[in-house]
PDB file of N, CA and C in Angstrom:
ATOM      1  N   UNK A   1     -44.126 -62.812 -91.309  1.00  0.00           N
ATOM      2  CA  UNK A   1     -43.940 -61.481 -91.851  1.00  0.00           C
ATOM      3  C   UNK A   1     -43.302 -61.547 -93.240  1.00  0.00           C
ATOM      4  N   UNK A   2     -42.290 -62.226 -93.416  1.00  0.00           N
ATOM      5  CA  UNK A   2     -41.344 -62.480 -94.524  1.00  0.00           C
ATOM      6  C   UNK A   2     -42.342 -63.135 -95.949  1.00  0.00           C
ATOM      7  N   UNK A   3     -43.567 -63.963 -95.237  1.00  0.00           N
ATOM      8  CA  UNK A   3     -44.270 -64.369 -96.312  1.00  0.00           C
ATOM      9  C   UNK A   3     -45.571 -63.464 -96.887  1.00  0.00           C
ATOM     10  N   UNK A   4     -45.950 -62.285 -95.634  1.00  0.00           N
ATOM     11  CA  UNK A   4     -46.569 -61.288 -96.245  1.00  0.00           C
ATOM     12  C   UNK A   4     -46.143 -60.414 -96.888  1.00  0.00           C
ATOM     13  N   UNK A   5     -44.761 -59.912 -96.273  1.00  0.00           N
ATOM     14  CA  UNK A   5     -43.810 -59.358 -97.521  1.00  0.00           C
ATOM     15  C   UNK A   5     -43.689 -59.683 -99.175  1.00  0.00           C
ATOM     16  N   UNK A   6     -42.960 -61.337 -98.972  1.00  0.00           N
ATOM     17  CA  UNK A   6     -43.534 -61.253-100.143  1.00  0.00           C
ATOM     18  C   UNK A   6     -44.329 -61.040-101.546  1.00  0.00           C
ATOM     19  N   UNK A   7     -45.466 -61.669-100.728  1.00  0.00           N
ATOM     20  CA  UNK A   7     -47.360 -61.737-101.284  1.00  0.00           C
ATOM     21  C   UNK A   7     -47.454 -60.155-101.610  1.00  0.00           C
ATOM     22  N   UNK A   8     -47.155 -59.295-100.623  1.00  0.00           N
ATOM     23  CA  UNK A   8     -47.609 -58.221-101.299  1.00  0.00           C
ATOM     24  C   UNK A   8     -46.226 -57.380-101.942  1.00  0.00           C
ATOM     25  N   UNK A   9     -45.457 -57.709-102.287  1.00  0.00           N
ATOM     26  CA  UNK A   9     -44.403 -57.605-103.696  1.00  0.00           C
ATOM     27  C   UNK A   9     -44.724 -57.821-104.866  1.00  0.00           C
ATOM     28  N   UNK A  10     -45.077 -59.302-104.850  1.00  0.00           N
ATOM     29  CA  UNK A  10     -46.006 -59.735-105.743  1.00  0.00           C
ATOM     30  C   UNK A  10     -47.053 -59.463-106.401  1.00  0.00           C
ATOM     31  N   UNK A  11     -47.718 -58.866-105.577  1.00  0.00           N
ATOM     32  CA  UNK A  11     -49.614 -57.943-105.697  1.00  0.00           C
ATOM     33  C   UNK A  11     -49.116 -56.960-105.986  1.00  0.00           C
ATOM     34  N   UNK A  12     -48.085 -55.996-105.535  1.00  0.00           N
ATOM     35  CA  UNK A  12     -47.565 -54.845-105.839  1.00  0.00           C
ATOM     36  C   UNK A  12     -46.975 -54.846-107.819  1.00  0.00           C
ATOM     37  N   UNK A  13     -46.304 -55.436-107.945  1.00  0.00           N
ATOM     38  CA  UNK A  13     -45.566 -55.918-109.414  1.00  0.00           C
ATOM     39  C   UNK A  13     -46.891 -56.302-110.213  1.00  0.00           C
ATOM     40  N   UNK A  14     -47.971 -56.895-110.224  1.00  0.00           N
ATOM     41  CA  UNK A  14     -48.843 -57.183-110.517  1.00  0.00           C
ATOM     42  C   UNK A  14     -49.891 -56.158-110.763  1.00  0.00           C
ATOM     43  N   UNK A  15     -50.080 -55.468-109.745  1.00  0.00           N
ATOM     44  CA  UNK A  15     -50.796 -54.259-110.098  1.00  0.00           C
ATOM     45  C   UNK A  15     -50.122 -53.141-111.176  1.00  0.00           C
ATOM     46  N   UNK A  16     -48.742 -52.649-110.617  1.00  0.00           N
ATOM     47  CA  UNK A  16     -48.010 -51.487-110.960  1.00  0.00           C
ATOM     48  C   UNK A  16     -46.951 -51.656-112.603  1.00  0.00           C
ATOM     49  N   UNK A  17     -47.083 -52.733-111.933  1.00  0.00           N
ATOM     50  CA  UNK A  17     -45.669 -53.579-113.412  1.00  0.00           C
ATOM     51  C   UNK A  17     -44.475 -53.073-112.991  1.00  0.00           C
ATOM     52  N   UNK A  18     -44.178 -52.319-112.061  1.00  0.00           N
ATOM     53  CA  UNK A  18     -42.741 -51.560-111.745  1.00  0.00           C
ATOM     54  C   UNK A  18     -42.848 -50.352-110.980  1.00  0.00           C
ATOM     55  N   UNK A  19     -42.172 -51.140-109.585  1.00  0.00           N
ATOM     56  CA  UNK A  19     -41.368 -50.151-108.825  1.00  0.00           C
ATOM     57  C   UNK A  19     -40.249 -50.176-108.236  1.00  0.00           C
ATOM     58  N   UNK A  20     -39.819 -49.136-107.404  1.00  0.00           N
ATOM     59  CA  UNK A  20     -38.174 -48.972-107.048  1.00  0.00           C
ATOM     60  C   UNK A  20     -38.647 -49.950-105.452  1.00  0.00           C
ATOM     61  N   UNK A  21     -36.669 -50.944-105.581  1.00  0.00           N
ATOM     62  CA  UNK A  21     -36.878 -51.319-104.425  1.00  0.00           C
ATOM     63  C   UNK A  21     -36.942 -50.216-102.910  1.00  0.00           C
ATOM     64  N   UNK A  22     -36.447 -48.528-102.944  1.00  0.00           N
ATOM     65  CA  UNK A  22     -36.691 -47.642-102.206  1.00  0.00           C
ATOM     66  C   UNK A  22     -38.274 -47.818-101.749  1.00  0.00           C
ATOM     67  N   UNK A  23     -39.221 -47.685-102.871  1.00  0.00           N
ATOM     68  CA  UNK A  23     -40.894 -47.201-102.240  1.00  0.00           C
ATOM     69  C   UNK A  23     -41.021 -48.325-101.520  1.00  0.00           C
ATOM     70  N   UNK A  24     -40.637 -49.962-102.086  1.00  0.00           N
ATOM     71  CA  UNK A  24     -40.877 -50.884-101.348  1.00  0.00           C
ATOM     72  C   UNK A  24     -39.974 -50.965-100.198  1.00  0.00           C
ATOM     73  N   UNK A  25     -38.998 -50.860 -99.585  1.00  0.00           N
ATOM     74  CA  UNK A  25     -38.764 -51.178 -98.778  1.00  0.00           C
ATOM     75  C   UNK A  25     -38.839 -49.766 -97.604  1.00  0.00           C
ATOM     76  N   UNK A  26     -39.749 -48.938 -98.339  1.00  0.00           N
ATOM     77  CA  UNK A  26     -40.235 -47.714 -97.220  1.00  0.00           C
ATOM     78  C   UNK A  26     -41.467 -48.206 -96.565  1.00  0.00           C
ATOM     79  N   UNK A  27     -42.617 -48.552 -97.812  1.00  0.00           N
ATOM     80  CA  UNK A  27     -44.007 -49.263 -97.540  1.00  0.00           C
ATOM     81  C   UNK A  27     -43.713 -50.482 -96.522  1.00  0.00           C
ATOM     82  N   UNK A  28     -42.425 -51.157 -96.483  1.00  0.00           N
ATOM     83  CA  UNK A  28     -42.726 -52.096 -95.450  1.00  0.00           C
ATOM     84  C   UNK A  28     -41.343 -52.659 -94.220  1.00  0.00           C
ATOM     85  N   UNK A  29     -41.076 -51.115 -94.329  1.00  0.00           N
ATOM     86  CA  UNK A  29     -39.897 -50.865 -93.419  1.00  0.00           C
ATOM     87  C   UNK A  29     -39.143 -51.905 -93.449  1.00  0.00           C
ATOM     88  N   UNK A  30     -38.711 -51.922 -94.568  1.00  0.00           N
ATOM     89  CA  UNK A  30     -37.550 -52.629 -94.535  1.00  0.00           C
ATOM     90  C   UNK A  30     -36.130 -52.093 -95.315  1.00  0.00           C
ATOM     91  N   UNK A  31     -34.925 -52.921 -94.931  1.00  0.00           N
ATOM     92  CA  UNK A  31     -33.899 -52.353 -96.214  1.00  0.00           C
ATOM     93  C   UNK A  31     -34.213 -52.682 -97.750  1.00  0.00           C
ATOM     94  N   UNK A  32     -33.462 -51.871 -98.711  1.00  0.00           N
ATOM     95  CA  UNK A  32     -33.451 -52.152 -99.779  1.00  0.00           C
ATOM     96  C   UNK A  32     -32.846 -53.551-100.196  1.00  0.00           C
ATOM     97  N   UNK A  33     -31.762 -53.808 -99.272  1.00  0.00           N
ATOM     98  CA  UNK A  33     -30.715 -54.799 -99.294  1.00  0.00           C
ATOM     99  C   UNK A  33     -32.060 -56.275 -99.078  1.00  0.00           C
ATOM    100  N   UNK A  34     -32.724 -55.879 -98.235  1.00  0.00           N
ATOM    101  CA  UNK A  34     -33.966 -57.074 -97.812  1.00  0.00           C
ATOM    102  C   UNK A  34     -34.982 -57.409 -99.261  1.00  0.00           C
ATOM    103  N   UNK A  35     -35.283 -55.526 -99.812  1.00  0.00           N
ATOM    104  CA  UNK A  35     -36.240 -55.923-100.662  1.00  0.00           C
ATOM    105  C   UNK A  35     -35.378 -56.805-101.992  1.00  0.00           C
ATOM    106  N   UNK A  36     -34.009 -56.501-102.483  1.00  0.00           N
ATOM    107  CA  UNK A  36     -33.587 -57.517-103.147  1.00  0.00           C
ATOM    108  C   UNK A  36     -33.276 -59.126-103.028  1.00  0.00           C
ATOM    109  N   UNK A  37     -33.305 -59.036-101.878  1.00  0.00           N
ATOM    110  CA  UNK A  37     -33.189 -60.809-101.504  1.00  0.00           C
ATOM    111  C   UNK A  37     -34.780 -61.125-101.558  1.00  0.00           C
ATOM    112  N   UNK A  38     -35.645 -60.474-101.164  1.00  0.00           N
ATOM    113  CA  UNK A  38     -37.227 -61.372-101.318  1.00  0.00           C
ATOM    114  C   UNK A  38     -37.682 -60.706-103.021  1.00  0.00           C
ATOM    115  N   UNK A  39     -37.014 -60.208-103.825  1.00  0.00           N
ATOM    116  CA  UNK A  39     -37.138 -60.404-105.072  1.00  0.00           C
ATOM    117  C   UNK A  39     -36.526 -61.137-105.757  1.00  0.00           C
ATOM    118  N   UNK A  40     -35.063 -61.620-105.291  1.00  0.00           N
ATOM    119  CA  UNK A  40     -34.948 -62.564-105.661  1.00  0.00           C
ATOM    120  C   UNK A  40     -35.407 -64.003-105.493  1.00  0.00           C
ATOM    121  N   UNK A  41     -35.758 -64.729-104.536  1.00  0.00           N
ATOM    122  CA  UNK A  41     -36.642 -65.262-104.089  1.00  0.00           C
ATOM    123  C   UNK A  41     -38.026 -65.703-104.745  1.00  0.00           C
ATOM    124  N   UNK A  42     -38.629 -63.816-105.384  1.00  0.00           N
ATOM    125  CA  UNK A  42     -39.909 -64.508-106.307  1.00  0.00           C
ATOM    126  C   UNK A  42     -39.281 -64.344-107.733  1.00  0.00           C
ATOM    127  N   UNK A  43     -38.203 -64.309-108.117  1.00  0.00           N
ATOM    128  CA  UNK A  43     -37.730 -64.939-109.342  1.00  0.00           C
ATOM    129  C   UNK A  43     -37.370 -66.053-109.360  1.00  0.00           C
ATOM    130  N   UNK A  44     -37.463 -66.842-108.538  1.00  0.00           N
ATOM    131  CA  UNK A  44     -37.650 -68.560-108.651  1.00  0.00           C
ATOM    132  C   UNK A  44     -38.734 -69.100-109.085  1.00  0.00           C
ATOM    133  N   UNK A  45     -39.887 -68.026-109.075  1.00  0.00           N
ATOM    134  CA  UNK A  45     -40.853 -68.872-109.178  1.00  0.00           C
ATOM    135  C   UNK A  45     -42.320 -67.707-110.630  1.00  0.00           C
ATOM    136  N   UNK A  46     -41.030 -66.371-110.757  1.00  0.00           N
ATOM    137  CA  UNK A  46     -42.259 -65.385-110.900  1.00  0.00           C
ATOM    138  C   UNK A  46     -41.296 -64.429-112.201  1.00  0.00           C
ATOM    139  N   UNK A  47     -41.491 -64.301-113.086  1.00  0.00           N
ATOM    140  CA  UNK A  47     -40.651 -63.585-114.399  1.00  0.00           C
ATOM    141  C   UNK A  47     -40.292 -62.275-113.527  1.00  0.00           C
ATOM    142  N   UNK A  48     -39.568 -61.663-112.629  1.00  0.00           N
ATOM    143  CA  UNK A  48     -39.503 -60.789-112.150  1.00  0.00           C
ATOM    144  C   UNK A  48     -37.989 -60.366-112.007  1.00  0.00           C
ATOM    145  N   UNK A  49     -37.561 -59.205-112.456  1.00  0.00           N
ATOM    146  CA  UNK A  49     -36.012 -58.616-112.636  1.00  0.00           C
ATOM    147  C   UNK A  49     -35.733 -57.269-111.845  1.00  0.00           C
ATOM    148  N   UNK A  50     -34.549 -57.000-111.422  1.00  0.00           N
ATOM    149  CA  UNK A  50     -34.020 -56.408-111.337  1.00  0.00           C
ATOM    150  C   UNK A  50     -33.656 -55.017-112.216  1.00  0.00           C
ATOM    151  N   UNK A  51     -33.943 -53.936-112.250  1.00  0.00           N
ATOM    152  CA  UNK A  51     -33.227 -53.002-113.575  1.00  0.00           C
ATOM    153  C   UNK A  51     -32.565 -52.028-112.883  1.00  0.00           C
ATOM    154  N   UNK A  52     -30.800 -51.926-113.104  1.00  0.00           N
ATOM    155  CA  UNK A  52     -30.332 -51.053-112.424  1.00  0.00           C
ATOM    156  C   UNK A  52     -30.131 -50.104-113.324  1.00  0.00           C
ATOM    157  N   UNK A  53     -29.981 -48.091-112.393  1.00  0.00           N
ATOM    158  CA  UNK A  53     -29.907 -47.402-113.240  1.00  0.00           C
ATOM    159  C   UNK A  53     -30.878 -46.055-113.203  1.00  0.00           C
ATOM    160  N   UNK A  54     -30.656 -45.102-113.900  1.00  0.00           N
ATOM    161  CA  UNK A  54     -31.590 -43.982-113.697  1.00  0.00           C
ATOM    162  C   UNK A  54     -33.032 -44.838-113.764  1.00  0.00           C
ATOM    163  N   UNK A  55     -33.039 -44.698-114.867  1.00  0.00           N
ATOM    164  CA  UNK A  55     -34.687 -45.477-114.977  1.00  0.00           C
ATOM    165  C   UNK A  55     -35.365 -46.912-114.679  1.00  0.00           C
ATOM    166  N   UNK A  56     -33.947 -47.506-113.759  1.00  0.00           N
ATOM    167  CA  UNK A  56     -34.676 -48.671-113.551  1.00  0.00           C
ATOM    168  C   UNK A  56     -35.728 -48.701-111.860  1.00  0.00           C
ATOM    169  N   UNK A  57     -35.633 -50.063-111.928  1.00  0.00           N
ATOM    170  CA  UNK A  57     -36.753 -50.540-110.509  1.00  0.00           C
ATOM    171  C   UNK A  57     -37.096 -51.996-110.695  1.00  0.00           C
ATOM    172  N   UNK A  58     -37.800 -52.803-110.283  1.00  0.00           N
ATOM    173  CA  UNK A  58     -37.984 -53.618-110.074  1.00  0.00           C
ATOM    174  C   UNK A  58     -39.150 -54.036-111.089  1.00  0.00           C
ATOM    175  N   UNK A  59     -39.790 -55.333-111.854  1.00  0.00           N
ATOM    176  CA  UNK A  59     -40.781 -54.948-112.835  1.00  0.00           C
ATOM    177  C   UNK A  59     -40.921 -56.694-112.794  1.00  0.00           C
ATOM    178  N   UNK A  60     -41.994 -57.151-113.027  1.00  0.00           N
ATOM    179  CA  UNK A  60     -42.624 -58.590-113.632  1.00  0.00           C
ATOM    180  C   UNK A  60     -42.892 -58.513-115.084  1.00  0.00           C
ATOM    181  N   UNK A  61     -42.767 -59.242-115.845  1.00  0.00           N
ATOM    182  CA  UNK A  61     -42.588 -59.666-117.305  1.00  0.00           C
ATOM    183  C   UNK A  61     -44.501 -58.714-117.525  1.00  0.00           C
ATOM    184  N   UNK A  62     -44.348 -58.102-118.812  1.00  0.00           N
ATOM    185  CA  UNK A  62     -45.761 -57.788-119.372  1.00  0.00           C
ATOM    186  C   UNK A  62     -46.331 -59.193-119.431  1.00  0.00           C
ATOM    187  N   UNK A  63     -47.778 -58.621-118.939  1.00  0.00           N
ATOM    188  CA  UNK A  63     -48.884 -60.127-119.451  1.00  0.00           C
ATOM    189  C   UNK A  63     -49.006 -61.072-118.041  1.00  0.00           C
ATOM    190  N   UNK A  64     -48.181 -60.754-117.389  1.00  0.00           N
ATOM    191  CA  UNK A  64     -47.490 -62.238-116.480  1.00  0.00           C
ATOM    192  C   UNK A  64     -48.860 -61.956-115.150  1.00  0.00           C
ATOM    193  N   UNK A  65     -49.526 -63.403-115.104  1.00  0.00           N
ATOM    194  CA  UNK A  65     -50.281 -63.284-113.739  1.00  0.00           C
ATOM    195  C   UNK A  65     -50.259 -64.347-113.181  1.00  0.00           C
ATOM    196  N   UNK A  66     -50.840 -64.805-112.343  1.00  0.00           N
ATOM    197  CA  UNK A  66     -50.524 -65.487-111.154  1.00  0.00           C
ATOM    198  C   UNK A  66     -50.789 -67.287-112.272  1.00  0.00           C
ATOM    199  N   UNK A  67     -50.079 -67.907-112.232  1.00  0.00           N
ATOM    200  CA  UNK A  67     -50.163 -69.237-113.176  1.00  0.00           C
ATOM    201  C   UNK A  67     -51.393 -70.349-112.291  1.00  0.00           C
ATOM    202  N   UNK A  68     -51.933 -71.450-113.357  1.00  0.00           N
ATOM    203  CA  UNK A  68     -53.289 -72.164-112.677  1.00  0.00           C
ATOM    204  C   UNK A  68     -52.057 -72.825-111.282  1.00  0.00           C
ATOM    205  N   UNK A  69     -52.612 -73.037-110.449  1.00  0.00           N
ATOM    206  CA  UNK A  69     -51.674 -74.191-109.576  1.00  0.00           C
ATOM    207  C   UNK A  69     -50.977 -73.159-109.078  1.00  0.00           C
ATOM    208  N   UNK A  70     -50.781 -71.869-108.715  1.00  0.00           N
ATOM    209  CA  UNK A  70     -49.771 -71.236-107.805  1.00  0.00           C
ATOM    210  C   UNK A  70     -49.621 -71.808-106.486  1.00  0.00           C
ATOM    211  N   UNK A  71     -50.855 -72.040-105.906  1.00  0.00           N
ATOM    212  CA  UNK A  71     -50.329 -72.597-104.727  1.00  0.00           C
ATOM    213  C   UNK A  71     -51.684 -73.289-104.186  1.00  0.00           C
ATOM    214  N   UNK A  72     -51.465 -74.214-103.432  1.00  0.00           N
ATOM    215  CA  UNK A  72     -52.463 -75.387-102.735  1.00  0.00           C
ATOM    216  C   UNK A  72     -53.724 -74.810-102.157  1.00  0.00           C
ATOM    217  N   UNK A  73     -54.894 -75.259-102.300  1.00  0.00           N
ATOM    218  CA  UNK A  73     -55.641 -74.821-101.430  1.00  0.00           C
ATOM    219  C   UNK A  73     -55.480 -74.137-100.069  1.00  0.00           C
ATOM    220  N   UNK A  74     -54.627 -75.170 -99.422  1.00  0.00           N
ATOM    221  CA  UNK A  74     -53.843 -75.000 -98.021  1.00  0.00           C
ATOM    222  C   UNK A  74     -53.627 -73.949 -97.617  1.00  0.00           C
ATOM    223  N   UNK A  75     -52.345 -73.919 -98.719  1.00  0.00           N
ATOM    224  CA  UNK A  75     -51.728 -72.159 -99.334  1.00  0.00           C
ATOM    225  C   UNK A  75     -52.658 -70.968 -99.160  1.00  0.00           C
ATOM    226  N   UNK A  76     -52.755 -71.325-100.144  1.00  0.00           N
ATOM    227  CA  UNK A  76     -54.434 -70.083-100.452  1.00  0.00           C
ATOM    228  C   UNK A  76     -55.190 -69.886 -99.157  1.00  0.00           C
ATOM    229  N   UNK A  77     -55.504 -70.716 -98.469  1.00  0.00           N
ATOM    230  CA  UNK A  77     -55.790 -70.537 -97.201  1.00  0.00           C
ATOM    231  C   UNK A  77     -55.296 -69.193 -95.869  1.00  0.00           C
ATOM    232  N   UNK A  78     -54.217 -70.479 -96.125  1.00  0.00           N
ATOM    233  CA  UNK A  78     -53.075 -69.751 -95.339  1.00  0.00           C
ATOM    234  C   UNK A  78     -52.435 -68.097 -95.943  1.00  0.00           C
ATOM    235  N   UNK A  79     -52.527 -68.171 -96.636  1.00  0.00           N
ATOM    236  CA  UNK A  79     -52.102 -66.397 -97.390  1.00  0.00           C
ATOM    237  C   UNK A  79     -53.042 -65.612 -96.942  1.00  0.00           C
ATOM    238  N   UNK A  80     -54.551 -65.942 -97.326  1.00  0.00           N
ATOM    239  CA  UNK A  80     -55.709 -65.122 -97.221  1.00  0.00           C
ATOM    240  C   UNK A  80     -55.964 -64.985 -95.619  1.00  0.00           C
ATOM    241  N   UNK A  81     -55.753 -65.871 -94.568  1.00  0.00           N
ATOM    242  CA  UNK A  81     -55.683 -65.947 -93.514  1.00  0.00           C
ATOM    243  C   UNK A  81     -54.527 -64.473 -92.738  1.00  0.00           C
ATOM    244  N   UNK A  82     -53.570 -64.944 -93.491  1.00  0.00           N
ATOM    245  CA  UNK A  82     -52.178 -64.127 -92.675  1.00  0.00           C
ATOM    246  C   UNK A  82     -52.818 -62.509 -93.518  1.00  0.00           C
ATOM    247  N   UNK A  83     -53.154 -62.194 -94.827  1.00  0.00           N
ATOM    248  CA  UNK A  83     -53.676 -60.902 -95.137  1.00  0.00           C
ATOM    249  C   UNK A  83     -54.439 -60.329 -94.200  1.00  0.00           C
ATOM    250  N   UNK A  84     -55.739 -61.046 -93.714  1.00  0.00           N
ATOM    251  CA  UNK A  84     -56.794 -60.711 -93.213  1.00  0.00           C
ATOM    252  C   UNK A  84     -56.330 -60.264 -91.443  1.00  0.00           C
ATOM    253  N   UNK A  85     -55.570 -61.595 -91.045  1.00  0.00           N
ATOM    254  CA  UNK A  85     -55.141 -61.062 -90.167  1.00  0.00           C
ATOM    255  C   UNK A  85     -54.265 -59.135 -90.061  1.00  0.00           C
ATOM    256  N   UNK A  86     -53.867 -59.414 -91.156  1.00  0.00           N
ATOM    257  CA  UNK A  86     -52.786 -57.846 -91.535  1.00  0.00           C
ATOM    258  C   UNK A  86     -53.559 -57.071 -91.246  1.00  0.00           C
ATOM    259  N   UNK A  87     -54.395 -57.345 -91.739  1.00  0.00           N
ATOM    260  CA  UNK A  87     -55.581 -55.968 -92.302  1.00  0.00           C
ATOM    261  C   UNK A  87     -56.426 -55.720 -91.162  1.00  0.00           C
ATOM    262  N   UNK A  88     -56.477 -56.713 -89.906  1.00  0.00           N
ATOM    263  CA  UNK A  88     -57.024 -56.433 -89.482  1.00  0.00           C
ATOM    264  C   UNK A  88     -56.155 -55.503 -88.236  1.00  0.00           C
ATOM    265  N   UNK A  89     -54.882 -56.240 -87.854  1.00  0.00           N
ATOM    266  CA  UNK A  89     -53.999 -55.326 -87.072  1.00  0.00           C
ATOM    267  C   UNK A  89     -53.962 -54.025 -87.387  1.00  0.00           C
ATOM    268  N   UNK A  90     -53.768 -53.754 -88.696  1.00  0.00           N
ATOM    269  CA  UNK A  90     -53.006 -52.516 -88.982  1.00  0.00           C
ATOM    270  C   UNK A  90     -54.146 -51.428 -89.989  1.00  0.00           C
ATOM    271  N   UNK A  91     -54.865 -52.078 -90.403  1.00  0.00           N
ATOM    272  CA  UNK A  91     -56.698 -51.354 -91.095  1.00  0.00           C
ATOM    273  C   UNK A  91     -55.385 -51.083 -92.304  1.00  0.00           C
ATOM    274  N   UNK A  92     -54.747 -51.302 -92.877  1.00  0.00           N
ATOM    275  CA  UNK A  92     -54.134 -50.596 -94.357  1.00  0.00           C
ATOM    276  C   UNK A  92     -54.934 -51.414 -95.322  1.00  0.00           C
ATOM    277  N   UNK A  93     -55.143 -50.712 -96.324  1.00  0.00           N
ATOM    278  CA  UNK A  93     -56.196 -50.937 -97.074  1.00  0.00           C
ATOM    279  C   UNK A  93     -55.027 -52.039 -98.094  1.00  0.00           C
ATOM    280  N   UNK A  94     -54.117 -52.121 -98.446  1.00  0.00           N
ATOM    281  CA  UNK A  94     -53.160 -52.814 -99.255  1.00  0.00           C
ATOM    282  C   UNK A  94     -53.314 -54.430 -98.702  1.00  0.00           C
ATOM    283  N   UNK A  95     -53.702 -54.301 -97.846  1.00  0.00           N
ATOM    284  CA  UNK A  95     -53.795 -56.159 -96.965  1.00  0.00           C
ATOM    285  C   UNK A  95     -55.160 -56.342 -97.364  1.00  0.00           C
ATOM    286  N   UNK A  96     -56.160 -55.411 -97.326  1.00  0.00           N
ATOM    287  CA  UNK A  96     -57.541 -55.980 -98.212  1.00  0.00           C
ATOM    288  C   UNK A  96     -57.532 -56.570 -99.749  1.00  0.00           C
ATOM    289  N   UNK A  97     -56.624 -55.512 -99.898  1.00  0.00           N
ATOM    290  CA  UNK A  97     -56.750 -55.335-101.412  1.00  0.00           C
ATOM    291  C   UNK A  97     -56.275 -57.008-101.614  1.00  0.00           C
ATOM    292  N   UNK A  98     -55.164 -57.084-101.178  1.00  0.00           N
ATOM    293  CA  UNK A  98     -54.111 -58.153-101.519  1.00  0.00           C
ATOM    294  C   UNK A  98     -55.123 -59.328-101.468  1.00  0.00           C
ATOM    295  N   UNK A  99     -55.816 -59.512-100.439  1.00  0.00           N
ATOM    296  CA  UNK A  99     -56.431 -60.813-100.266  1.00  0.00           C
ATOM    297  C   UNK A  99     -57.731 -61.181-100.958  1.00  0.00           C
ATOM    298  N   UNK A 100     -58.124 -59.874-101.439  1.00  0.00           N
ATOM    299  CA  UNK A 100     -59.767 -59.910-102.170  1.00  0.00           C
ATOM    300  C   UNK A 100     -58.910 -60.299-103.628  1.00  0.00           C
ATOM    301  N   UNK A 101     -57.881 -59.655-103.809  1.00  0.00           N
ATOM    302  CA  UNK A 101     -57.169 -60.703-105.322  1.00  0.00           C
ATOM    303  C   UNK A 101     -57.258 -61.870-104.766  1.00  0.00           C
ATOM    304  N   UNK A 102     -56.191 -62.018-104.158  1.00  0.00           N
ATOM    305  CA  UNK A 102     -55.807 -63.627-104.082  1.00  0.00           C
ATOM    306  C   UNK A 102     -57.169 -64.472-103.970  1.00  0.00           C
ATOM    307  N   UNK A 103     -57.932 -64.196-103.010  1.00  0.00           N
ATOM    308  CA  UNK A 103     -59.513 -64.919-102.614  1.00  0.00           C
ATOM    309  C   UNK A 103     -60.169 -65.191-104.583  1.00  0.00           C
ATOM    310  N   UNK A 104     -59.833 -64.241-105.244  1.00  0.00           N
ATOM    311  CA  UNK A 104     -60.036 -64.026-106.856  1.00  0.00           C
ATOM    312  C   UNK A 104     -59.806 -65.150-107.798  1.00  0.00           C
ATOM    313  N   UNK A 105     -58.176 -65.108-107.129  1.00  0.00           N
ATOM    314  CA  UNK A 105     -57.413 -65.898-107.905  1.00  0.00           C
ATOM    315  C   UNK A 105     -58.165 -67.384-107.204  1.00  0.00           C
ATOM    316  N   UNK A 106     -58.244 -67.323-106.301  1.00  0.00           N
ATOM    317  CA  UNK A 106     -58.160 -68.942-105.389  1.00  0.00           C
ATOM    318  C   UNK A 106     -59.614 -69.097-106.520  1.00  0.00           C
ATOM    319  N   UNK A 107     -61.094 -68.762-106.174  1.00  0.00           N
ATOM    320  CA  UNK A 107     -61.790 -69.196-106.411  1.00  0.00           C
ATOM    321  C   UNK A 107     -61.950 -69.263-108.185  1.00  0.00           C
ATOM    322  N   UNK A 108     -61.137 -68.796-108.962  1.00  0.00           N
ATOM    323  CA  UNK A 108     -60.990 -68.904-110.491  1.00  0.00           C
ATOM    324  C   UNK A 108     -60.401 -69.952-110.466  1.00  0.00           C
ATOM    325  N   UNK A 109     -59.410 -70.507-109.634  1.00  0.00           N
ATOM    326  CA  UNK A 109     -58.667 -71.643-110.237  1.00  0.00           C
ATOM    327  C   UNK A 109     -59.677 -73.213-109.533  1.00  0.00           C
ATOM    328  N   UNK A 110     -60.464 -72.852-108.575  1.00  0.00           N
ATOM    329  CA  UNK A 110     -61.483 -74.002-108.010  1.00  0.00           C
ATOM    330  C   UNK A 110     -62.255 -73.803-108.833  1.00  0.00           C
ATOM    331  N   UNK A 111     -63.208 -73.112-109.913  1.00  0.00           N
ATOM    332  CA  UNK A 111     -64.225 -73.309-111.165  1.00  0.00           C
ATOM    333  C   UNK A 111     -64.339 -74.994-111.960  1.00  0.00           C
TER     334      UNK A 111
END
């Protein structure tokens, strides 16, 4: 769960460029307190900040997309696997979405 969370934080920041950890941690019932620890988490690996404040929220660097080598075939596997599974439990269209990127990304970086 914690790694589909992620993935779609990620897809989320990627699409939107910025939202509040509130919408996210409504979209996936979780605390806010949760959605800052798995954002911090993809700032180990992902230009992604924190902005506190009237106008802040959560945001990934302009420009920023998924780098060649994000993750192993394996990976890629395994992500698109655990989406599909999502999508198929729960029919939300956000677990399609997520994995027809990633499936995107996977087969751009095998070219």
């Amino acid at each position: 769960m914690k790694f589909e969370i992620l993935l779609s934080v990620l897809f989320e920041l990627l699409a939107k460029r910025k939202v509040t950890a509130g919408y996210l941690a409504k979209k996936h019932k979780v605390s806010n307190r949760t959605i800052h620890r798995y954002v911090d988490i993809l700032s180990l690996t992902a230009p992604v900040e924190i902005i506190r404040g009237r106008n802040g929220g959560i945001r990934i660097a302009d420009g920023y997309s998924l780098p060649m080598g994000f993750m192993t075939e394996e990976e890629y596997a395994a992500a698109i696997e655990a989406l599909d599974l999502a999508h198929e439990k729960t029919a939300e269209e956000r677990f399609l979405s997520a994995k027809l990127k990633l499936t995107a990304q996977k087969n751009a970086e095998t070219k």
